[in-house]
Amino acid sequence: MGKEKALEDRGQNIQVFVRCRPLNQAEKNVKAFSIVDITSHREMVVKEKPHTNLTKSYQFDRVFGPKSQQLDVYRAVVEPLIEQVMMGYNCTVFAYGQTGTGKTFTMEGGEMRNEAGISWDSDPTSGIIPRALAQIFDTLREQSDSLEYS
């Protein structure tokens, strides 16, 4: 997504994205199964009960399935916002969900985030916060001759 997309989207006040996490090991051990189906990059279907055909369909600005990667989420959700921030707009990313649904993983990163010597760019599970900070500082460094800030 480039500056054209950022300019096009800046008139929008709120965008809603959903990320569906994969089943964890404890859920797999008890033979649980997902009740969520991703039907497109904008729609998900939720089964009301495990063994029924009753479903509800929900639409979002973007849906990320259980196999989505951190970098894919970052590029679709946050990268355009950073471009807008650099143009002087205020932007917010708000993560919401039940305990254990993956908010911390998406925002901060995976298990290696606390390991010494591991940086965000060498960790594929690095979250959107370290990636956003790196993008901001990289952009400032690239434009240091033409920018004035305090």
Tab-separated table of C-alpha atoms in Angstrom:
chain	number	residue	atom	x	y	z
A	1	MET	CA	0.000	0.000	0.000
A	2	GLY	CA	1.403	3.302	-0.987
A	3	LYS	CA	0.773	6.945	-0.285
A	4	GLU	CA	-2.142	6.936	-2.758
A	5	LYS	CA	-3.976	4.360	-0.621
A	6	ALA	CA	-3.162	6.295	2.561
A	7	LEU	CA	-4.550	9.481	1.021
A	8	GLU	CA	-7.652	7.639	-0.185
A	9	ASP	CA	-8.313	6.093	3.254
A	10	ARG	CA	-7.627	9.137	5.410
A	11	GLY	CA	-11.250	10.312	5.138
A	12	GLN	CA	-12.355	7.162	6.935
A	13	ASN	CA	-12.728	7.508	10.666
A	14	ILE	CA	-12.806	3.898	11.776
A	15	GLN	CA	-11.731	0.685	10.142
A	16	VAL	CA	-12.381	-2.682	11.766
A	17	PHE	CA	-10.064	-5.637	11.255
A	18	VAL	CA	-10.373	-9.092	12.760
A	19	ARG	CA	-7.678	-11.687	13.225
A	20	CYS	CA	-8.694	-15.264	14.009
A	21	ARG	CA	-6.041	-17.201	15.872
A	22	PRO	CA	-5.324	-20.892	15.325
A	23	LEU	CA	-6.285	-23.456	17.926
A	24	ASN	CA	-3.690	-23.706	20.689
A	25	GLN	CA	-2.184	-26.994	21.859
A	26	ALA	CA	-4.571	-27.353	24.816
A	27	GLU	CA	-7.542	-26.998	22.464
A	28	LYS	CA	-6.062	-29.542	20.055
A	29	ASN	CA	-5.420	-31.971	22.929
A	30	VAL	CA	-9.114	-32.031	23.825
A	31	LYS	CA	-10.000	-32.373	20.122
A	32	ALA	CA	-11.664	-28.957	19.955
A	33	PHE	CA	-12.398	-27.476	16.563
A	34	SER	CA	-12.829	-23.983	15.226
A	35	ILE	CA	-16.310	-22.578	14.802
A	36	VAL	CA	-15.001	-19.764	12.606
A	37	ASP	CA	-14.728	-19.959	8.821
A	38	ILE	CA	-13.031	-17.239	6.792
A	39	THR	CA	-15.070	-16.984	3.583
A	40	SER	CA	-13.178	-14.036	2.074
A	41	HIS	CA	-10.687	-11.337	3.059
A	42	ARG	CA	-13.695	-9.262	4.228
A	43	GLU	CA	-16.076	-11.841	5.715
A	44	MET	CA	-16.131	-14.508	8.399
A	45	VAL	CA	-18.829	-17.001	9.329
A	46	VAL	CA	-19.356	-18.216	12.903
A	47	LYS	CA	-21.247	-21.401	13.748
A	48	GLU	CA	-23.705	-20.848	16.583
A	49	LYS	CA	-23.155	-24.341	17.986
A	50	PRO	CA	-20.446	-26.890	17.226
A	51	HIS	CA	-22.571	-29.500	15.421
A	52	THR	CA	-25.128	-27.333	13.651
A	53	ASN	CA	-25.634	-25.588	10.347
A	54	LEU	CA	-26.817	-22.394	12.052
A	55	THR	CA	-24.332	-19.662	11.238
A	56	LYS	CA	-23.900	-15.925	11.422
A	57	SER	CA	-21.944	-13.951	8.887
A	58	TYR	CA	-19.903	-10.860	9.773
A	59	GLN	CA	-18.237	-8.348	7.481
A	60	PHE	CA	-15.134	-6.299	8.275
A	61	ASP	CA	-12.699	-4.057	6.464
A	62	ARG	CA	-10.310	-7.025	6.481
A	63	VAL	CA	-10.310	-10.528	7.968
A	64	PHE	CA	-7.065	-12.356	8.769
A	65	GLY	CA	-7.287	-16.120	9.121
A	66	PRO	CA	-5.441	-18.433	11.503
A	67	LYS	CA	-2.498	-18.792	9.091
A	68	SER	CA	-1.962	-15.047	8.722
A	69	GLN	CA	1.538	-13.780	9.403
A	70	GLN	CA	2.510	-10.808	11.569
A	71	LEU	CA	4.031	-8.992	8.594
A	72	ASP	CA	0.818	-9.399	6.561
A	73	VAL	CA	-1.249	-7.887	9.379
A	74	TYR	CA	1.242	-5.054	9.795
A	75	ARG	CA	1.346	-4.188	6.096
A	76	ALA	CA	-2.428	-4.175	5.734
A	77	VAL	CA	-3.380	-2.458	8.987
A	78	VAL	CA	-0.542	-0.324	10.345
A	79	GLU	CA	1.800	0.575	7.509
A	80	PRO	CA	-0.764	2.898	5.856
A	81	LEU	CA	-1.429	4.537	9.232
A	82	ILE	CA	2.260	5.289	9.735
A	83	GLU	CA	2.290	7.012	6.356
A	84	GLN	CA	-0.637	9.137	7.558
A	85	VAL	CA	1.123	9.879	10.865
A	86	MET	CA	4.137	11.085	8.908
A	87	MET	CA	1.794	13.444	7.019
A	88	GLY	CA	0.638	14.907	10.352
A	89	TYR	CA	-2.551	12.934	11.035
A	90	ASN	CA	-3.392	11.341	14.393
A	91	CYS	CA	-3.974	7.598	14.187
A	92	THR	CA	-4.822	4.929	16.761
A	93	VAL	CA	-4.693	1.149	16.716
A	94	PHE	CA	-6.942	-0.420	19.326
A	95	ALA	CA	-6.769	-4.163	20.055
A	96	TYR	CA	-9.881	-5.650	21.636
A	97	GLY	CA	-10.889	-9.198	22.487
A	98	GLN	CA	-11.244	-11.832	25.130
A	99	THR	CA	-8.317	-13.067	27.189
A	100	GLY	CA	-6.217	-15.519	25.221
A	101	THR	CA	-7.302	-14.415	21.747
A	102	GLY	CA	-3.923	-13.093	20.604
A	103	LYS	CA	-3.935	-9.342	21.271
A	104	THR	CA	-0.511	-9.310	22.935
A	105	PHE	CA	0.949	-11.553	20.237
A	106	THR	CA	-0.342	-9.278	17.482
A	107	MET	CA	0.677	-6.038	19.182
A	108	GLU	CA	4.008	-7.014	20.811
A	109	GLY	CA	5.101	-10.243	19.187
A	110	GLY	CA	5.853	-13.851	19.963
A	111	GLU	CA	7.934	-15.658	22.534
A	112	MET	CA	11.244	-14.271	21.263
A	113	ARG	CA	10.275	-10.650	22.024
A	114	ASN	CA	11.989	-10.774	25.428
A	115	GLU	CA	15.153	-12.551	24.280
A	116	ALA	CA	18.386	-10.573	24.326
A	117	GLY	CA	19.954	-10.076	20.940
A	118	ILE	CA	16.731	-10.677	18.977
A	119	SER	CA	15.554	-7.615	17.074
A	120	TRP	CA	12.176	-7.012	15.472
A	121	ASP	CA	13.528	-7.443	11.948
A	122	SER	CA	15.033	-10.875	12.656
A	123	ASP	CA	11.898	-12.157	14.399
A	124	PRO	CA	8.994	-13.081	12.077
A	125	THR	CA	6.656	-13.026	15.084
A	126	SER	CA	7.546	-9.435	15.932
A	127	GLY	CA	4.386	-7.448	16.642
A	128	ILE	CA	3.018	-4.274	15.140
A	129	ILE	CA	4.389	-1.987	17.879
A	130	PRO	CA	8.097	-2.692	17.242
A	131	ARG	CA	7.489	-2.689	13.479
A	132	ALA	CA	5.659	0.662	13.650
A	133	LEU	CA	8.400	2.270	15.735
A	134	ALA	CA	11.033	1.010	13.307
A	135	GLN	CA	9.057	2.378	10.340
A	136	ILE	CA	8.691	5.784	11.993
A	137	PHE	CA	12.390	6.060	12.865
A	138	ASP	CA	13.473	4.728	9.455
A	139	THR	CA	11.285	7.323	7.735
A	140	LEU	CA	12.644	10.112	9.945
A	141	ARG	CA	16.204	8.983	9.254
A	142	GLU	CA	15.557	8.926	5.475
A	143	GLN	CA	14.021	12.403	5.573
A	144	SER	CA	16.339	13.937	8.170
A	145	ASP	CA	17.672	16.558	5.783
A	146	SER	CA	14.223	17.845	4.830
A	147	LEU	CA	12.351	17.481	8.145
A	148	GLU	CA	12.180	19.746	11.130
A	149	TYR	CA	10.909	18.300	14.407
A	150	SER	CA	11.313	18.772	18.119
